[in-house]
XYZ file of C-alpha atoms in Angstrom:
468
model
C 63.234 10.319 -39.138
C 64.428 7.435 -36.934
C 61.817 4.920 -35.888
C 59.954 6.131 -32.767
C 61.417 4.857 -29.530
C 58.918 3.635 -26.931
C 58.649 5.949 -23.935
C 59.898 4.666 -20.630
C 58.494 5.812 -17.344
C 61.050 7.265 -14.983
C 60.765 5.348 -11.689
C 61.664 7.390 -8.592
C 64.403 5.855 -6.478
C 62.179 5.753 -3.427
C 59.658 3.712 -5.423
C 62.073 1.206 -6.942
C 64.309 0.805 -3.916
C 67.321 0.384 -6.215
C 68.281 3.635 -7.900
C 70.771 5.845 -6.002
C 70.047 9.441 -5.173
C 70.761 11.974 -7.918
C 74.314 13.261 -7.564
C 75.099 16.868 -6.907
C 77.011 19.166 -9.241
C 80.225 17.597 -10.420
C 79.209 14.056 -9.439
C 78.169 11.912 -12.421
C 78.501 8.510 -10.847
C 74.727 8.043 -10.650
C 73.927 9.188 -14.192
C 73.595 6.225 -16.548
C 72.563 8.315 -19.550
C 75.837 10.117 -19.977
C 74.213 13.540 -19.324
C 74.462 15.639 -16.185
C 72.070 15.751 -13.270
C 72.481 18.725 -11.021
C 70.899 20.302 -7.967
C 70.671 24.045 -8.424
C 71.769 26.226 -5.498
C 68.905 27.218 -3.251
C 66.869 24.011 -3.661
C 64.953 22.848 -0.628
C 66.161 19.255 -0.974
C 68.016 17.010 -3.377
C 65.767 15.371 -6.011
C 66.159 11.706 -6.885
C 65.439 9.944 -10.158
C 66.006 6.480 -11.584
C 68.336 6.156 -14.591
C 66.743 7.191 -17.894
C 67.248 5.646 -21.319
C 70.430 6.743 -23.026
C 69.927 10.267 -24.375
C 73.127 11.680 -25.868
C 73.677 15.444 -25.675
C 70.698 15.788 -23.344
C 70.900 17.966 -20.248
C 68.566 17.246 -17.311
C 68.451 19.882 -14.598
C 66.570 18.523 -11.584
C 65.026 20.973 -9.117
C 62.627 20.052 -6.339
C 59.828 22.542 -6.958
C 56.240 22.051 -5.783
C 52.807 22.650 -7.303
C 49.277 22.221 -6.044
C 48.243 19.556 -8.577
C 49.798 16.622 -10.382
C 50.571 16.592 -14.078
C 49.664 13.823 -16.548
C 50.131 10.782 -14.347
C 52.911 12.422 -12.347
C 53.137 12.682 -8.568
C 51.469 15.629 -6.895
C 53.795 18.345 -5.623
C 56.405 18.380 -8.451
C 56.433 20.622 -11.509
C 58.522 19.419 -14.463
C 59.277 21.258 -17.706
C 60.598 19.623 -20.874
C 62.381 22.250 -22.988
C 62.948 21.359 -26.658
C 65.390 23.853 -28.150
C 68.414 23.812 -30.502
C 70.852 25.011 -27.826
C 69.126 24.518 -24.454
C 72.391 24.460 -22.520
C 73.080 28.032 -23.453
C 69.669 29.387 -22.518
C 69.855 31.939 -19.687
C 66.361 31.046 -18.420
C 67.223 27.615 -17.053
C 69.089 28.520 -13.824
C 66.596 31.317 -13.069
C 63.415 29.234 -13.508
C 61.405 29.407 -10.260
C 57.828 28.720 -9.342
C 55.670 31.447 -7.706
C 56.768 30.318 -4.231
C 60.417 30.874 -5.130
C 61.339 27.211 -5.430
C 63.274 25.989 -8.487
C 61.333 24.075 -11.129
C 62.570 20.728 -12.429
C 63.793 21.135 -16.004
C 64.607 18.585 -18.678
C 66.135 19.714 -21.936
C 66.382 18.135 -25.370
C 67.915 19.381 -28.611
C 65.603 17.542 -30.979
C 62.367 15.573 -31.134
C 64.067 12.207 -30.830
C 65.596 13.169 -27.487
C 62.303 14.782 -26.463
C 60.359 11.550 -27.015
C 62.792 9.709 -24.751
C 62.375 12.272 -21.978
C 58.585 12.672 -22.340
C 57.628 10.558 -19.323
C 54.393 10.818 -17.389
C 55.819 13.190 -14.769
C 56.359 15.984 -17.337
C 53.766 18.744 -16.894
C 54.663 21.231 -19.603
C 56.666 21.396 -22.840
C 58.501 24.522 -24.011
C 58.900 24.074 -27.767
C 61.086 26.075 -30.148
C 58.986 26.445 -33.301
C 62.152 26.855 -35.388
C 63.129 23.212 -34.871
C 62.897 20.907 -37.911
C 60.155 18.302 -37.869
C 59.345 15.155 -39.872
C 57.900 16.041 -43.273
C 59.270 19.567 -43.152
C 62.014 20.992 -45.363
C 65.092 22.645 -43.894
C 63.827 26.129 -44.757
C 60.379 25.362 -43.304
C 58.569 26.175 -46.529
C 55.942 23.426 -46.358
C 54.531 23.821 -42.834
C 55.916 26.315 -40.360
C 54.066 24.636 -37.474
C 54.975 21.058 -38.390
C 57.119 20.649 -35.275
C 54.237 21.792 -33.080
C 51.770 19.425 -34.753
C 54.209 16.564 -34.220
C 54.619 17.352 -30.513
C 50.859 17.615 -30.052
C 50.489 14.164 -31.589
C 53.059 12.528 -29.325
C 52.051 14.494 -26.194
C 48.263 15.052 -26.335
C 47.928 15.174 -22.531
C 50.689 17.722 -21.854
C 50.573 21.507 -21.799
C 52.629 23.111 -24.580
C 54.228 26.566 -24.732
C 55.379 27.722 -28.172
C 58.656 29.668 -28.352
C 58.949 31.935 -31.387
C 60.943 34.890 -32.652
C 60.368 38.286 -31.103
C 57.460 40.133 -32.695
C 56.163 37.078 -34.593
C 52.678 37.482 -33.122
C 50.895 35.955 -36.086
C 52.843 32.714 -35.841
C 52.365 32.564 -32.080
C 48.617 33.093 -32.379
C 48.436 30.382 -35.031
C 50.298 28.029 -32.672
C 47.642 28.607 -30.012
C 44.911 27.997 -32.572
C 46.558 24.699 -33.526
C 46.707 23.509 -29.917
C 49.412 25.222 -27.823
C 48.325 26.721 -24.513
C 50.285 29.963 -25.058
C 53.225 31.449 -26.977
C 56.309 33.361 -25.826
C 58.868 35.547 -27.616
C 62.393 34.193 -27.376
C 64.111 37.618 -27.047
C 61.732 38.820 -24.310
C 61.849 35.678 -22.200
C 63.010 35.650 -18.590
C 62.677 33.205 -15.730
C 59.809 35.012 -14.000
C 57.738 35.289 -17.188
C 58.360 31.672 -18.126
C 57.527 30.407 -14.627
C 54.204 32.212 -14.715
C 53.493 30.980 -18.255
C 54.216 27.372 -17.260
C 51.782 27.488 -14.352
C 49.138 29.108 -16.536
C 49.616 26.554 -19.321
C 49.428 23.585 -16.939
C 46.237 24.835 -15.304
C 44.675 25.744 -18.653
C 45.466 22.298 -20.061
C 44.018 20.633 -16.973
C 40.885 22.764 -17.232
C 40.538 22.077 -20.977
C 40.866 18.322 -20.440
C 38.327 18.334 -17.617
C 35.880 20.369 -19.694
C 36.381 18.091 -22.704
C 35.787 14.975 -20.630
C 32.665 16.520 -19.105
C 31.359 17.498 -22.534
C 32.077 14.043 -23.968
C 30.382 12.422 -20.981
C 27.297 14.605 -21.400
C 27.127 13.894 -25.126
C 27.425 10.144 -24.555
C 24.743 10.290 -21.871
C 22.433 12.288 -24.155
C 23.008 9.904 -27.061
C 22.379 6.875 -24.847
C 19.244 8.475 -23.441
C 17.884 9.274 -26.910
C 18.710 5.766 -28.103
C 17.123 4.044 -25.133
C 14.027 6.253 -25.211
C 13.695 5.456 -28.888
C 13.830 1.759 -28.104
C 10.960 1.992 -25.619
C 7.627 1.238 -27.306
C 4.887 3.642 -28.303
C 1.522 1.856 -27.856
C -0.593 1.506 -31.004
C -4.094 1.821 -29.572
C -5.795 4.244 -31.955
C -9.559 3.636 -31.902
C -9.499 1.537 -28.720
C -11.503 2.571 -25.624
C -8.847 1.059 -23.354
C -6.543 3.282 -21.287
C -2.849 2.430 -21.213
C -0.197 3.179 -18.574
C 3.311 1.812 -18.056
C 6.153 2.121 -15.582
C 9.741 1.097 -16.275
C 12.772 1.038 -13.963
C 15.976 -0.687 -15.152
C 18.154 -2.415 -12.607
C 21.408 -1.109 -14.141
C 22.791 2.099 -12.662
C 22.267 5.158 -14.911
C 20.480 3.058 -17.526
C 17.121 3.777 -19.131
C 16.656 0.325 -20.587
C 17.057 -3.146 -19.125
C 16.235 -6.738 -20.009
C 12.498 -6.234 -19.428
C 10.304 -5.319 -22.400
C 6.634 -4.674 -23.142
C 4.338 -3.529 -25.944
C 0.678 -3.010 -26.816
C -0.954 -2.877 -30.261
C -4.467 -2.930 -31.711
C -5.028 -4.990 -34.839
C -7.517 -4.012 -37.590
C -10.188 -6.378 -36.228
C -10.312 -4.343 -32.985
C -8.426 -6.859 -30.814
C -5.953 -5.289 -28.370
C -2.786 -7.324 -27.872
C -0.534 -6.684 -24.881
C 2.762 -8.288 -23.951
C 5.384 -8.111 -21.228
C 8.618 -10.110 -21.004
C 11.914 -10.477 -19.217
C 15.296 -11.607 -20.581
C 17.461 -13.227 -17.912
C 20.242 -10.812 -16.885
C 20.476 -7.045 -16.561
C 23.211 -5.852 -18.952
C 23.146 -4.056 -22.311
C 23.186 -7.348 -24.228
C 20.018 -8.464 -22.456
C 18.447 -5.061 -23.112
C 19.251 -5.352 -26.825
C 17.785 -8.863 -26.973
C 14.635 -7.652 -25.230
C 14.212 -4.930 -27.845
C 14.620 -7.483 -30.636
C 11.956 -9.733 -29.106
C 9.576 -6.819 -28.632
C 9.940 -5.675 -32.239
C 9.525 -9.240 -33.470
C 6.389 -9.654 -31.325
C 4.850 -6.489 -32.767
C 5.599 -7.504 -36.339
C 4.234 -11.047 -35.836
C 1.118 -9.738 -34.066
C 0.331 -7.250 -36.809
C 0.858 -10.095 -39.283
C -1.954 -12.016 -37.584
C -0.077 -14.528 -35.383
C -1.089 -15.115 -31.787
C -0.917 -17.716 -29.032
C 1.241 -20.787 -29.461
C 2.214 -20.004 -33.050
C 3.481 -16.557 -32.114
C 5.459 -17.771 -29.085
C 7.031 -20.579 -31.083
C 8.273 -18.090 -33.666
C 9.604 -15.788 -30.931
C 11.539 -18.710 -29.494
C 13.215 -19.174 -32.876
C 14.185 -15.482 -32.869
C 15.601 -15.802 -29.345
C 17.605 -18.902 -30.186
C 19.099 -17.193 -33.214
C 19.917 -13.845 -31.551
C 21.109 -14.850 -28.087
C 24.848 -14.897 -27.376
C 24.679 -17.927 -25.067
C 22.574 -21.098 -25.190
C 21.638 -20.638 -21.526
C 19.919 -17.292 -22.083
C 16.128 -17.462 -21.907
C 13.176 -15.090 -21.664
C 9.844 -15.235 -19.892
C 6.756 -13.817 -21.590
C 3.106 -13.027 -20.916
C 0.709 -12.184 -23.746
C -2.963 -11.266 -23.663
C -5.309 -10.638 -26.573
C -8.420 -8.699 -25.533
C -11.531 -9.182 -27.656
C -12.965 -6.141 -29.477
C -15.877 -5.983 -27.001
C -13.356 -5.839 -24.120
C -15.125 -8.485 -22.010
C -12.840 -11.476 -22.473
C -9.231 -12.213 -23.325
C -6.864 -14.994 -24.299
C -3.839 -15.512 -22.035
C -0.510 -17.240 -22.788
C 2.246 -17.582 -20.178
C 5.800 -18.660 -20.954
C 7.364 -19.050 -17.526
C 6.036 -15.622 -16.556
C 3.999 -14.453 -13.527
C 0.259 -14.289 -14.151
C -1.387 -10.843 -14.580
C -3.466 -9.199 -11.854
C -7.133 -8.468 -12.599
C -9.094 -5.893 -10.602
C -12.866 -5.460 -11.037
C -15.289 -3.243 -9.075
C -16.995 -4.939 -6.153
C -14.457 -7.743 -5.678
C -10.817 -8.039 -4.558
C -8.046 -7.911 -7.128
C -6.736 -11.389 -7.939
C -4.275 -13.191 -10.176
C -5.485 -14.769 -13.397
C -5.151 -18.564 -13.658
C -1.635 -19.837 -14.303
C -2.143 -23.628 -14.241
C -1.278 -23.966 -17.926
C 1.900 -21.901 -17.684
C 4.337 -23.067 -20.405
C 8.156 -22.972 -20.224
C 10.220 -19.845 -20.742
C 11.357 -19.152 -24.298
C 14.670 -20.749 -25.125
C 14.535 -23.616 -22.613
C 12.813 -26.466 -24.461
C 12.952 -27.026 -28.230
C 9.509 -27.641 -29.680
C 7.702 -26.440 -26.522
C 3.988 -25.537 -26.568
C 2.145 -22.707 -24.836
C -1.586 -23.253 -24.341
C -3.897 -20.251 -24.685
C -6.375 -19.823 -21.841
C -9.672 -17.969 -22.178
C -10.487 -15.604 -19.290
C -13.541 -13.460 -18.547
C -12.895 -9.812 -17.772
C -16.318 -8.227 -17.417
C -17.613 -4.792 -18.295
C -15.192 -2.740 -16.151
C -11.734 -3.855 -15.138
C -8.035 -3.082 -14.706
C -5.454 -5.593 -15.906
C -1.879 -5.287 -14.633
C 1.019 -7.100 -16.336
C 4.374 -7.020 -14.545
C 7.846 -8.575 -14.462
C 9.321 -10.453 -11.505
C 11.328 -7.397 -10.456
C 8.114 -6.156 -8.821
C 7.685 -9.232 -6.631
C 11.284 -10.196 -5.855
C 12.165 -7.161 -3.747
C 13.132 -7.798 -0.113
C 10.863 -6.980 2.818
C 10.771 -7.253 6.596
C 13.437 -6.975 9.245
C 16.827 -7.814 7.841
C 15.337 -7.976 4.305
C 15.358 -11.775 4.417
C 11.996 -12.380 2.722
C 10.695 -11.665 -0.770
C 7.564 -9.624 -1.337
C 6.182 -12.379 -3.575
C 2.943 -12.424 -5.521
C 0.780 -12.588 -2.407
C 2.450 -9.506 -0.970
C 2.116 -7.687 -4.263
C -1.596 -8.540 -4.525
C -2.237 -7.286 -0.970
C -0.328 -4.075 -1.697
C -2.254 -3.347 -4.919
C -5.593 -4.108 -3.243
C -4.825 -1.518 -0.577
C -3.738 1.068 -3.137
C -6.883 0.505 -5.202
C -8.964 0.941 -2.052
C -7.207 4.283 -1.558
C -8.507 5.384 -4.963
C -5.279 5.106 -6.950
C -5.679 4.435 -10.652
C -3.619 4.485 -13.849
C -0.205 6.150 -13.676
C -0.656 7.004 -9.990
C -1.259 3.356 -9.136
C 1.833 2.152 -10.985
C 4.014 4.897 -9.526
C 2.841 4.108 -6.001
C 3.338 0.355 -6.493
C 6.910 0.641 -7.786
C 7.889 3.218 -5.159
C 6.467 1.157 -2.294
C 8.271 -1.965 -3.468
C 11.511 0.002 -3.577
C 10.886 1.422 -0.084
C 10.128 -2.035 1.306
C 13.399 -3.206 -0.247
C 15.286 -0.508 1.619
C 16.616 1.114 -1.553
C 16.865 0.646 -5.290
C 15.859 -2.741 -6.675
C 18.612 -4.830 -8.239
C 16.328 -6.314 -10.903
C 14.602 -4.556 -13.786
C 10.942 -3.650 -13.186
C 8.305 -3.188 -15.868
C 4.574 -2.776 -15.220
C 1.778 -2.304 -17.770
C -1.787 -1.357 -16.857
C -4.828 -1.580 -19.159
C -8.128 -0.107 -17.933
C -11.635 -0.402 -19.344
C -14.473 1.724 -18.120
C -18.119 1.152 -19.206
């Protein structure tokens, strides 16, 4: 078989501003391919086309028919058939081919697959294929694969509707052609213009419906796979044996995403200490989300191995520096380790907002943040001091990312909510009796409402409660 010839898109004359109108019958001055371009009697108007690549022995009958939808990349309102047959010029169906409204259908004809590839431009809607044609890899008597020509056409024209033309009564071969990928099959001896016109419209609509359904199915499968993956990447707290209650709320800033650059985790080590962490990788894309997952998994492994405080954060910085795609990427982090008796905790901050502590009988307030160290990835050899804080017998400790405090508020949305605004909001919600999941849900929803819509940054909130 000759080497495949790249397809060329036929440019309408009105679009290019250069090609002349298609000549009428008997006038070949505008045909650069050496074939004939004709306007069948009864057409509503004369069709125009730009010159095509040279296609010897190829007949192109141009009729200005209309359809309700566009074909693969073609303009709406025109229906085009590419007929691939040994002797298309002698076929009686060509001059009688009309659409259901009575308008002629544009027809292109080719005697072999080489000519067909040259004429298979984006404005072709349907292919009428003679299954008796020889195809690459097929013997002259067709002994090796009787549908080889169809398989070849389906490979070169995956977006086009295909009608298989077979011998009269060869139902088995026609049905096999449909199973392989054709939209329908027709018997050569029983074919007429009305039947073919109806079959073309049916094939085009069926192909369009199949493609739409396939795209919808693929989209659903991708969404389900992404959802399962992202849910699997969210942590499951390891708090077996701990009296503390855990709640979390997560809202990624990316549209249709389940996971963003924020990350959190909570584990209980064998000595009874509960370790909690929340962090934020700068940025909101999938790369930042992946890096956040890596840091979370590394934090859990290092914590269960017995590291904490400055030693743990220093090791996490090494992980970040090795895994990040850009030297300017950094991550903020807040870690707390709550003693087995639940009354005190160690706090380390790496460029991260300080947690909020709420105890009965006094207003909720932020924990000290004077010894806040730098974000991970900013300063080589940095240190992160561990602060000791008293919690008391009954308390609620809320860890959060800056997405919760950077939402806009007020008229014109010119101001940030800030930590002070967030503290006032949570105090009011606690006074209303909100606790646990309800408190986190109300906090995130109110911040979004104050912002006037969805927040652009990721939001993660973790709440640990201890009751006496």
